[in-house]
Amino acid sequence: MEGGARSPGARPALRRCIAVDPDVFAAEHWSRRPLLSTAAELGGTFTDLLSLEAVDELLSTRGLRTPFLRIAKDGAVVDAKRFTSPQGAGAEVADQVSSDAVLRLFAEGSTVVLQGLHRLWPPLIDFAGQLAADLGHPTQVNAYVTPPSSRGFSPHYDVHDVFVLQVAGEKHWTIHEPVLPDPLRTQPWTDRAAEVAAAAERPPVIDAVLRPGDALYLPRGYLHSAVALGEISAHLTVGVHSVTRWGAVESALDLVRTLAADDPALRGSLPLGVDLADPAATTEDVAAVLSGLQRWIGEVDPAAVADALRARTWAQVRPAPVSPLAQSAAVAALDGETVLRVRPLLRAQLREPVGDRVALVAGRRTHDLPASTHAALAALLAAGELKVGDLPGLDADDQLTLARRLVTESIALVPDARADAPARTGGHDGGHDAVGG
């Protein structure tokens, strides 16, 4: 049983990025071919996610540090020492962004790259989290701000899918077919620089100017480059870290490695004095190893591979942020009328009880709870929101004890909690062992 992860029917963030139905996008474009969607088709802009004024705020007053900022010119990355410095008394950290240095570099034609905005800027924290839930794949967000008539990076490909969302100005994009379809993270474009340069000379598959409110989807591997036109241009690049079959391969090999370590034949030493420079000297040993690994591959449980892949993916996805002070105050004030809400965008899975315990997988953590809480947890995950007093299968004290744990562990939140809320007095402090675990 899962809860708090997705809303497949709505997919509100994805719909902002594509001018076709999500089912059509899934069948015809996802990981297959690009899609250009115009502002007229999408019916809006992206300035609520980021604006040029917001970029100035980030660069000037937010104490930004590297690596949240990169600067590039003529296809090369500028040394961070050219735009970072200590920022005065009480802020001597040396890698803080210097706004005056950024101004000089930008005026000289450099592109500003704000990285990791899904961790910095509240509208993009929400958007990136929802898009990850819509897609089922982790996301990240960078912003590229380019001075007029400047090119930030030479033609290249990314090892993740991207949505390009034009925020301000105009940018001329040129897209070419991949030289390597579906590249892995271990296969960057720099390993094929000559092929990429040659492919960029061929006729493009998309040659278009993106204007504010336009969006472009590119599967990983498609070559792309962009040039700003006439005025300052800014776009968001939403990177989608696709969960791939290769990820399942890596998970399976991790399990094989664990299983095979129990095989005495595979742990044996090679002969004394073996000459590793002579392939013939290890032929029999290598053959025995490959044969042994094949046997162990047959022992791998596909469900275990799927669970390992799930764990790897969920570890990369952040649920909605919590307010530590407000939620701590809410824990102190819990009563039967308090509403609990499953933490937005939290990937959660409630396992079936084993003996007197039950496991609740929530994001990157697994919580061990008494089996007596199974019905209450299942009801909360299914409904998304319940009053403490409506948690089924528990008495009033155990309802409060479970609620405290869920909020303290950031599995559930108390909506509209405030840090200055008065604590409830005269309540039950300890909780039964049956629920407290």
Short mmCIF file of C-alpha atoms in Angstrom, two decimals:
data_model
loop_
_atom_site.label_atom_id
_atom_site.label_comp_id
_atom_site.label_asym_id
_atom_site.label_seq_id
_atom_site.Cartn_x
_atom_site.Cartn_y
_atom_site.Cartn_z
CA MET A 1 0.00 0.00 0.00
CA GLU A 2 1.37 3.38 -0.96
CA GLY A 3 0.31 6.89 -0.10
CA GLY A 4 1.28 10.52 -0.56
CA ALA A 5 3.30 9.97 -3.71
CA ARG A 6 1.38 10.70 -6.88
CA SER A 7 -1.86 11.90 -8.40
CA PRO A 8 -1.70 10.18 -11.82
CA GLY A 9 -4.96 11.60 -13.11
CA ALA A 10 -4.16 15.27 -12.55
CA ARG A 11 -0.38 15.61 -13.10
CA PRO A 12 -0.59 19.41 -12.64
CA ALA A 13 3.13 20.17 -12.96
CA LEU A 14 3.55 18.02 -16.07
CA ARG A 15 0.56 19.70 -17.73
CA ARG A 16 2.32 23.06 -17.34
CA CYS A 17 5.21 21.74 -19.48
CA ILE A 18 3.44 20.00 -22.37
CA ALA A 19 0.73 20.97 -24.83
CA VAL A 20 -0.51 17.40 -25.31
CA ASP A 21 -2.42 15.07 -23.02
CA PRO A 22 -0.12 13.33 -20.51
CA ASP A 23 -1.11 9.93 -21.92
CA VAL A 24 -0.09 11.06 -25.42
CA PHE A 25 3.15 12.43 -24.03
CA ALA A 26 3.85 9.11 -22.29
CA ALA A 27 3.19 7.07 -25.43
CA GLU A 28 4.80 9.26 -28.10
CA HIS A 29 7.43 11.49 -26.49
CA TRP A 30 8.67 10.27 -23.12
CA SER A 31 12.27 9.05 -23.63
CA ARG A 32 11.60 8.93 -27.40
CA ARG A 33 11.42 12.29 -29.16
CA PRO A 34 11.36 16.02 -28.36
CA LEU A 35 8.21 18.10 -27.91
CA LEU A 36 7.96 21.85 -28.43
CA SER A 37 4.98 23.52 -26.74
CA THR A 38 4.24 27.22 -27.25
CA ALA A 39 2.97 29.72 -24.71
CA ALA A 40 -0.23 30.04 -26.75
CA GLU A 41 -0.79 26.28 -26.41
CA LEU A 42 0.13 26.19 -22.73
CA GLY A 43 -1.83 29.30 -21.84
CA GLY A 44 0.54 30.96 -19.40
CA THR A 45 4.07 31.95 -18.40
CA PHE A 46 6.61 30.65 -15.90
CA THR A 47 7.34 33.90 -14.07
CA ASP A 48 5.57 32.59 -10.98
CA LEU A 49 8.36 29.99 -10.76
CA LEU A 50 11.23 32.42 -11.36
CA SER A 51 11.62 35.95 -12.68
CA LEU A 52 14.57 38.17 -13.52
CA GLU A 53 13.87 40.07 -10.30
CA ALA A 54 14.07 36.79 -8.39
CA VAL A 55 17.41 36.02 -10.06
CA ASP A 56 18.76 39.40 -8.90
CA GLU A 57 17.53 38.67 -5.38
CA LEU A 58 19.25 35.29 -5.33
CA LEU A 59 22.50 36.76 -6.63
CA SER A 60 22.57 39.81 -4.38
CA THR A 61 20.89 39.25 -1.00
CA ARG A 62 20.53 35.52 -0.31
CA GLY A 63 24.10 34.66 0.64
CA LEU A 64 24.40 32.25 -2.29
CA ARG A 65 27.44 29.98 -2.32
CA THR A 66 29.08 27.72 -4.85
CA PRO A 67 28.21 25.22 -6.24
CA PHE A 68 24.73 26.79 -6.38
CA LEU A 69 26.17 29.17 -8.99
CA ARG A 70 28.20 28.48 -12.10
CA ILE A 71 29.26 30.98 -14.74
CA ALA A 72 30.16 30.03 -18.31
CA LYS A 73 31.48 31.88 -21.33
CA ASP A 74 32.08 30.65 -24.87
CA GLY A 75 31.29 27.09 -23.84
CA ALA A 76 33.75 26.99 -20.93
CA VAL A 77 33.12 27.21 -17.18
CA VAL A 78 34.59 30.28 -15.44
CA ASP A 79 36.79 29.67 -12.39
CA ALA A 80 34.62 30.17 -9.29
CA LYS A 81 37.36 32.27 -7.68
CA ARG A 82 36.52 35.01 -10.17
CA PHE A 83 33.03 35.55 -8.71
CA THR A 84 33.26 34.46 -5.07
CA SER A 85 34.80 36.06 -2.00
CA PRO A 86 34.23 36.61 1.75
CA GLN A 87 31.36 39.02 2.27
CA GLY A 88 32.40 41.16 5.20
CA ALA A 89 32.28 40.94 8.99
CA GLY A 90 30.49 37.87 10.27
CA ALA A 91 30.32 36.39 6.74
CA GLU A 92 33.91 35.46 6.03
CA VAL A 93 33.02 32.21 4.20
CA ALA A 94 35.21 32.46 1.13
CA ASP A 95 32.93 30.84 -1.50
CA GLN A 96 30.03 33.30 -1.26
CA VAL A 97 28.83 34.87 -4.48
CA SER A 98 30.02 38.43 -5.09
CA SER A 99 27.21 40.29 -6.87
CA ASP A 100 29.56 42.96 -8.25
CA ALA A 101 31.82 40.28 -9.74
CA VAL A 102 28.79 38.59 -11.31
CA LEU A 103 27.78 41.95 -12.80
CA ARG A 104 31.18 42.39 -14.43
CA LEU A 105 31.20 38.87 -15.89
CA PHE A 106 27.61 39.11 -17.11
CA ALA A 107 28.34 42.44 -18.78
CA GLU A 108 31.25 40.75 -20.55
CA GLY A 109 28.91 38.15 -22.06
CA SER A 110 29.01 35.30 -19.53
CA THR A 111 26.03 33.07 -18.77
CA VAL A 112 24.87 32.76 -15.16
CA VAL A 113 23.77 29.27 -14.10
CA LEU A 114 21.82 28.96 -10.86
CA GLN A 115 22.00 25.34 -9.78
CA GLY A 116 19.84 23.33 -7.42
CA LEU A 117 16.96 25.79 -7.35
CA HIS A 118 14.68 22.94 -6.29
CA ARG A 119 16.48 23.32 -2.94
CA LEU A 120 16.68 27.14 -2.83
CA TRP A 121 13.61 28.86 -4.23
CA PRO A 122 10.19 28.04 -2.69
CA PRO A 123 8.10 28.08 -5.91
CA LEU A 124 10.56 25.71 -7.55
CA ILE A 125 10.78 23.48 -4.47
CA ASP A 126 7.03 22.92 -4.81
CA PHE A 127 7.07 22.62 -8.61
CA ALA A 128 9.99 20.19 -8.81
CA GLY A 129 8.48 18.00 -6.11
CA GLN A 130 5.12 17.86 -7.85
CA LEU A 131 6.70 17.17 -11.25
CA ALA A 132 8.72 14.30 -9.75
CA ALA A 133 5.45 12.90 -8.38
CA ASP A 134 3.74 13.36 -11.75
CA LEU A 135 6.54 11.58 -13.62
CA GLY A 136 7.60 8.99 -11.07
CA HIS A 137 11.20 10.05 -11.65
CA PRO A 138 13.41 12.40 -9.58
CA THR A 139 13.88 15.99 -10.77
CA GLN A 140 16.21 18.93 -10.29
CA VAL A 141 16.04 22.55 -11.50
CA ASN A 142 18.71 24.90 -12.83
CA ALA A 143 18.26 28.37 -14.32
CA TYR A 144 20.32 29.72 -17.21
CA VAL A 145 20.50 33.50 -17.56
CA THR A 146 22.23 34.69 -20.71
CA PRO A 147 23.14 38.22 -21.85
CA PRO A 148 21.96 39.39 -25.28
CA SER A 149 23.33 37.55 -28.31
CA SER A 150 25.44 35.18 -26.22
CA ARG A 151 25.89 31.42 -26.29
CA GLY A 152 26.32 29.72 -22.94
CA PHE A 153 27.43 26.21 -23.86
CA SER A 154 28.52 24.58 -27.11
CA PRO A 155 26.41 21.75 -28.62
CA HIS A 156 26.22 18.85 -26.17
CA TYR A 157 23.86 16.24 -24.79
CA ASP A 158 22.65 15.57 -21.27
CA VAL A 159 22.50 12.18 -19.56
CA HIS A 160 19.05 13.01 -18.20
CA ASP A 161 15.81 14.18 -19.81
CA VAL A 162 15.06 17.90 -19.59
CA PHE A 163 12.15 20.29 -19.75
CA VAL A 164 13.24 23.76 -20.88
CA LEU A 165 10.85 26.47 -19.65
CA GLN A 166 11.48 29.91 -21.15
CA VAL A 167 11.04 32.58 -18.45
CA ALA A 168 12.22 35.82 -20.07
CA GLY A 169 13.65 37.04 -23.35
CA GLU A 170 14.16 34.90 -26.43
CA LYS A 171 16.57 32.08 -27.11
CA HIS A 172 17.28 30.29 -30.39
CA TRP A 173 17.50 26.54 -29.84
CA THR A 174 19.00 24.02 -32.23
CA ILE A 175 18.30 20.33 -31.58
CA HIS A 176 19.99 17.39 -33.32
CA GLU A 177 19.52 13.64 -33.23
CA PRO A 178 21.55 11.72 -30.63
CA VAL A 179 24.94 10.25 -31.36
CA LEU A 180 24.23 7.81 -28.51
CA PRO A 181 20.58 7.09 -27.67
CA ASP A 182 19.71 6.90 -23.98
CA PRO A 183 23.20 7.66 -22.60
CA LEU A 184 23.97 6.62 -19.06
CA ARG A 185 25.60 8.84 -16.44
CA THR A 186 28.88 7.07 -17.19
CA GLN A 187 28.63 8.09 -20.88
CA PRO A 188 28.95 11.92 -20.93
CA TRP A 189 29.08 13.86 -24.16
CA THR A 190 32.73 14.78 -23.58
CA ASP A 191 33.63 11.14 -24.27
CA ARG A 192 32.22 11.64 -27.79
CA ALA A 193 33.15 15.26 -28.41
CA ALA A 194 34.18 14.72 -32.04
CA GLU A 195 30.96 12.82 -32.85
CA VAL A 196 28.90 15.51 -31.16
CA ALA A 197 30.63 18.28 -33.11
CA ALA A 198 30.09 16.44 -36.39
CA ALA A 199 26.43 15.71 -35.64
CA ALA A 200 25.85 19.38 -34.80
CA GLU A 201 26.71 20.24 -38.42
CA ARG A 202 23.85 18.12 -39.77
CA PRO A 203 20.28 19.38 -40.33
CA PRO A 204 18.53 19.84 -36.97
CA VAL A 205 15.31 18.14 -35.91
CA ILE A 206 14.18 21.35 -34.17
CA ASP A 207 15.32 24.85 -35.05
CA ALA A 208 13.17 27.29 -33.10
CA VAL A 209 13.13 30.45 -31.01
CA LEU A 210 11.71 29.98 -27.51
CA ARG A 211 9.78 32.95 -26.17
CA PRO A 212 8.41 33.55 -22.65
CA GLY A 213 5.97 30.80 -21.74
CA ASP A 214 7.27 28.31 -24.35
CA ALA A 215 8.45 24.86 -23.21
CA LEU A 216 10.66 22.24 -24.79
CA TYR A 217 11.04 18.60 -23.77
CA LEU A 218 14.26 16.80 -24.72
CA PRO A 219 14.94 13.11 -24.04
CA ARG A 220 18.44 12.37 -22.80
CA GLY A 221 20.98 12.15 -25.59
CA TYR A 222 19.51 14.77 -27.92
CA LEU A 223 22.14 17.35 -28.87
CA HIS A 224 21.27 20.95 -28.11
CA SER A 225 22.68 24.46 -27.99
CA ALA A 226 21.09 27.85 -27.54
CA VAL A 227 21.84 31.51 -28.29
CA ALA A 228 20.14 34.46 -26.58
CA LEU A 229 18.58 37.03 -28.91
CA GLY A 230 18.41 40.77 -28.40
CA GLU A 231 17.90 40.99 -24.65
CA ILE A 232 18.56 39.14 -21.43
CA SER A 233 17.23 35.60 -21.72
CA ALA A 234 16.38 33.28 -18.84
CA HIS A 235 15.10 29.75 -18.88
CA LEU A 236 14.63 26.95 -16.40
CA THR A 237 16.07 23.56 -17.16
CA VAL A 238 14.25 20.85 -15.25
CA GLY A 239 16.46 17.77 -15.26
CA VAL A 240 14.64 14.45 -14.98
CA HIS A 241 16.81 11.71 -13.55
CA SER A 242 15.08 8.85 -15.26
CA VAL A 243 14.80 5.53 -13.48
CA THR A 244 16.20 3.14 -16.10
CA ARG A 245 16.60 -0.55 -16.76
CA TRP A 246 20.29 0.01 -16.16
CA GLY A 247 19.38 1.08 -12.66
CA ALA A 248 17.72 -2.31 -12.26
CA VAL A 249 20.89 -3.92 -13.61
CA GLU A 250 22.94 -2.16 -10.96
CA SER A 251 20.50 -3.17 -8.24
CA ALA A 252 20.57 -6.79 -9.43
CA LEU A 253 24.37 -6.85 -9.50
CA ASP A 254 24.49 -5.44 -5.98
CA LEU A 255 22.31 -8.35 -4.84
CA VAL A 256 24.39 -10.88 -6.78
CA ARG A 257 27.52 -9.50 -5.11
CA THR A 258 25.93 -9.98 -1.69
CA LEU A 259 24.70 -13.50 -2.46
CA ALA A 260 27.88 -14.64 -4.16
CA ALA A 261 29.98 -13.66 -1.14
CA ASP A 262 28.56 -16.74 0.60
CA ASP A 263 30.02 -19.04 -2.07
CA PRO A 264 33.28 -20.60 -0.80
CA ALA A 265 34.34 -21.45 -4.35
CA LEU A 266 34.19 -17.78 -5.35
CA ARG A 267 36.11 -16.66 -2.27
CA GLY A 268 39.07 -18.89 -3.02
CA SER A 269 42.58 -17.60 -3.72
CA LEU A 270 44.31 -17.87 -7.06
CA PRO A 271 47.36 -20.19 -7.27
CA LEU A 272 50.62 -19.22 -5.65
CA GLY A 273 52.84 -17.34 -8.08
CA VAL A 274 50.07 -16.72 -10.59
CA ASP A 275 51.16 -14.52 -13.52
CA LEU A 276 48.31 -12.04 -14.02
CA ALA A 277 50.03 -10.68 -17.13
CA ASP A 278 49.34 -14.00 -18.86
CA PRO A 279 45.61 -14.38 -19.62
CA ALA A 280 46.03 -18.13 -19.99
CA ALA A 281 47.16 -18.37 -16.37
CA THR A 282 43.72 -17.36 -15.07
CA THR A 283 41.49 -18.88 -17.76
CA GLU A 284 40.14 -21.67 -15.56
CA ASP A 285 39.60 -19.39 -12.55
CA VAL A 286 37.78 -16.77 -14.61
CA ALA A 287 35.60 -19.44 -16.20
CA ALA A 288 34.73 -20.79 -12.75
CA VAL A 289 33.86 -17.28 -11.54
CA LEU A 290 31.59 -16.58 -14.52
CA SER A 291 29.88 -19.94 -14.10
CA GLY A 292 29.36 -19.25 -10.40
CA LEU A 293 27.95 -15.79 -11.05
CA GLN A 294 25.49 -17.21 -13.55
CA ARG A 295 24.23 -19.59 -10.88
CA TRP A 296 23.82 -16.78 -8.38
CA ILE A 297 22.02 -14.56 -10.90
CA GLY A 298 19.43 -17.31 -11.10
CA GLU A 299 18.95 -17.02 -7.33
CA VAL A 300 18.15 -13.29 -7.38
CA ASP A 301 14.55 -12.53 -6.47
CA PRO A 302 13.02 -10.05 -9.00
CA ALA A 303 10.95 -8.57 -6.16
CA ALA A 304 14.16 -7.86 -4.25
CA VAL A 305 15.62 -6.11 -7.31
CA ALA A 306 12.48 -4.00 -7.63
CA ASP A 307 12.64 -3.08 -3.96
CA ALA A 308 16.31 -2.14 -4.22
CA LEU A 309 15.53 0.02 -7.25
CA ARG A 310 12.70 1.64 -5.31
CA ALA A 311 15.03 2.40 -2.42
CA ARG A 312 17.66 3.96 -4.73
CA THR A 313 15.04 6.15 -6.38
CA TRP A 314 13.17 7.24 -3.27
CA ALA A 315 16.47 8.26 -1.70
CA GLN A 316 16.83 10.87 -4.48
CA VAL A 317 13.35 12.38 -4.11
CA ARG A 318 12.54 14.97 -1.47
CA PRO A 319 9.03 15.28 -0.08
CA ALA A 320 7.61 18.69 0.80
CA PRO A 321 9.67 20.56 3.43
CA VAL A 322 8.55 20.62 7.05
CA SER A 323 8.63 23.52 9.51
CA PRO A 324 10.57 22.11 12.48
CA LEU A 325 9.52 24.68 15.06
CA ALA A 326 5.86 24.78 14.07
CA GLN A 327 5.54 20.99 13.91
CA SER A 328 7.34 20.60 17.24
CA ALA A 329 4.84 22.99 18.81
CA ALA A 330 2.02 21.01 17.18
CA VAL A 331 3.30 17.77 18.74
CA ALA A 332 3.07 19.37 22.18
CA ALA A 333 -0.50 20.48 21.50
CA LEU A 334 -1.93 17.27 19.97
CA ASP A 335 -5.37 16.11 21.00
CA GLY A 336 -8.11 13.98 19.49
CA GLU A 337 -9.38 16.85 17.32
CA THR A 338 -5.99 17.59 15.75
CA VAL A 339 -5.89 16.90 12.01
CA LEU A 340 -3.00 14.83 10.68
CA ARG A 341 -2.06 15.12 7.01
CA VAL A 342 0.32 12.78 5.22
CA ARG A 343 3.38 14.82 4.33
CA PRO A 344 2.87 16.07 0.76
CA LEU A 345 4.86 14.26 -1.92
CA LEU A 346 6.15 11.69 0.56
CA ARG A 347 6.66 8.29 -1.05
CA ALA A 348 5.24 5.87 1.48
CA GLN A 349 4.56 2.14 1.50
CA LEU A 350 2.96 0.21 4.35
CA ARG A 351 4.05 -3.42 4.43
CA GLU A 352 1.97 -6.30 5.72
CA PRO A 353 2.59 -7.08 9.41
CA VAL A 354 5.17 -9.71 10.30
CA GLY A 355 4.52 -11.12 13.75
CA ASP A 356 3.85 -8.21 16.08
CA ARG A 357 5.67 -5.61 13.94
CA VAL A 358 4.88 -3.69 10.76
CA ALA A 359 7.21 -1.72 8.49
CA LEU A 360 6.32 1.68 7.09
CA VAL A 361 8.67 2.73 4.29
CA ALA A 362 8.63 6.52 4.06
CA GLY A 363 11.05 8.10 1.62
CA ARG A 364 14.58 6.90 2.33
CA ARG A 365 13.73 5.55 5.81
CA THR A 366 11.95 2.44 7.04
CA HIS A 367 10.07 2.78 10.34
CA ASP A 368 9.47 -0.22 12.60
CA LEU A 369 6.07 0.01 14.32
CA PRO A 370 3.79 -2.28 16.31
CA ALA A 371 1.44 -4.36 14.18
CA SER A 372 -1.46 -2.90 16.17
CA THR A 373 -0.96 0.38 14.28
CA HIS A 374 -1.46 -1.19 10.84
CA ALA A 375 -5.15 -0.27 10.50
CA ALA A 376 -4.54 3.31 11.63
CA LEU A 377 -1.60 3.77 9.26
CA ALA A 378 -3.50 2.23 6.36
CA ALA A 379 -6.46 4.52 6.97
CA LEU A 380 -4.30 7.64 7.16
CA LEU A 381 -2.37 6.79 3.98
CA ALA A 382 -5.59 6.02 2.11
CA ALA A 383 -7.42 9.16 3.22
CA GLY A 384 -4.41 11.48 3.19
CA GLU A 385 -5.83 13.34 6.18
CA LEU A 386 -7.52 12.22 9.42
CA LYS A 387 -8.20 13.53 12.90
CA VAL A 388 -6.11 11.88 15.60
CA GLY A 389 -9.29 10.66 17.25
CA ASP A 390 -10.38 8.94 14.02
CA LEU A 391 -7.31 6.68 13.73
CA PRO A 392 -8.93 3.23 13.81
CA GLY A 393 -7.98 0.27 15.96
CA LEU A 394 -6.34 2.24 18.79
CA ASP A 395 -7.51 3.67 22.09
CA ALA A 396 -7.19 7.41 22.74
CA ASP A 397 -3.77 7.22 24.40
CA ASP A 398 -2.32 5.10 21.62
CA GLN A 399 -3.82 7.40 18.98
CA LEU A 400 -1.93 10.30 20.52
CA THR A 401 1.28 8.30 20.86
CA LEU A 402 1.16 7.22 17.21
CA ALA A 403 0.33 10.76 16.10
CA ARG A 404 3.32 12.14 18.02
CA ARG A 405 5.63 9.67 16.37
CA LEU A 406 4.27 10.31 12.88
CA VAL A 407 4.72 14.06 13.22
CA THR A 408 8.11 13.82 14.93
CA GLU A 409 9.33 11.49 12.17
CA SER A 410 7.93 13.88 9.49
CA ILE A 411 5.60 11.24 8.08
CA ALA A 412 2.54 13.35 8.85
CA LEU A 413 2.10 17.08 9.39
CA VAL A 414 -0.34 19.19 11.36
CA PRO A 415 -1.74 21.67 8.81
CA ASP A 416 -1.48 25.35 9.70
CA ALA A 417 0.73 24.61 12.71
CA ARG A 418 2.44 27.63 14.26
CA ALA A 419 5.62 27.82 16.30
CA ASP A 420 3.96 30.13 18.84
CA ALA A 421 0.94 27.86 19.42
CA PRO A 422 0.31 27.07 23.11
CA ALA A 423 1.13 23.55 24.28
CA ARG A 424 -1.71 21.31 25.43
CA THR A 425 -1.61 20.86 29.20
CA GLY A 426 -2.66 17.96 31.36
CA GLY A 427 -2.21 15.45 28.52
CA HIS A 428 -0.68 12.05 28.37
CA ASP A 429 3.11 12.22 28.14
CA GLY A 430 4.37 8.72 27.71
CA GLY A 431 2.27 6.55 25.45
CA HIS A 432 1.87 2.84 25.51
CA ASP A 433 4.78 0.65 24.54
CA ALA A 434 2.37 -1.08 22.17
CA VAL A 435 2.45 1.99 19.93
CA GLY A 436 5.62 3.78 20.85
CA GLY A 437 7.65 0.86 19.58
#
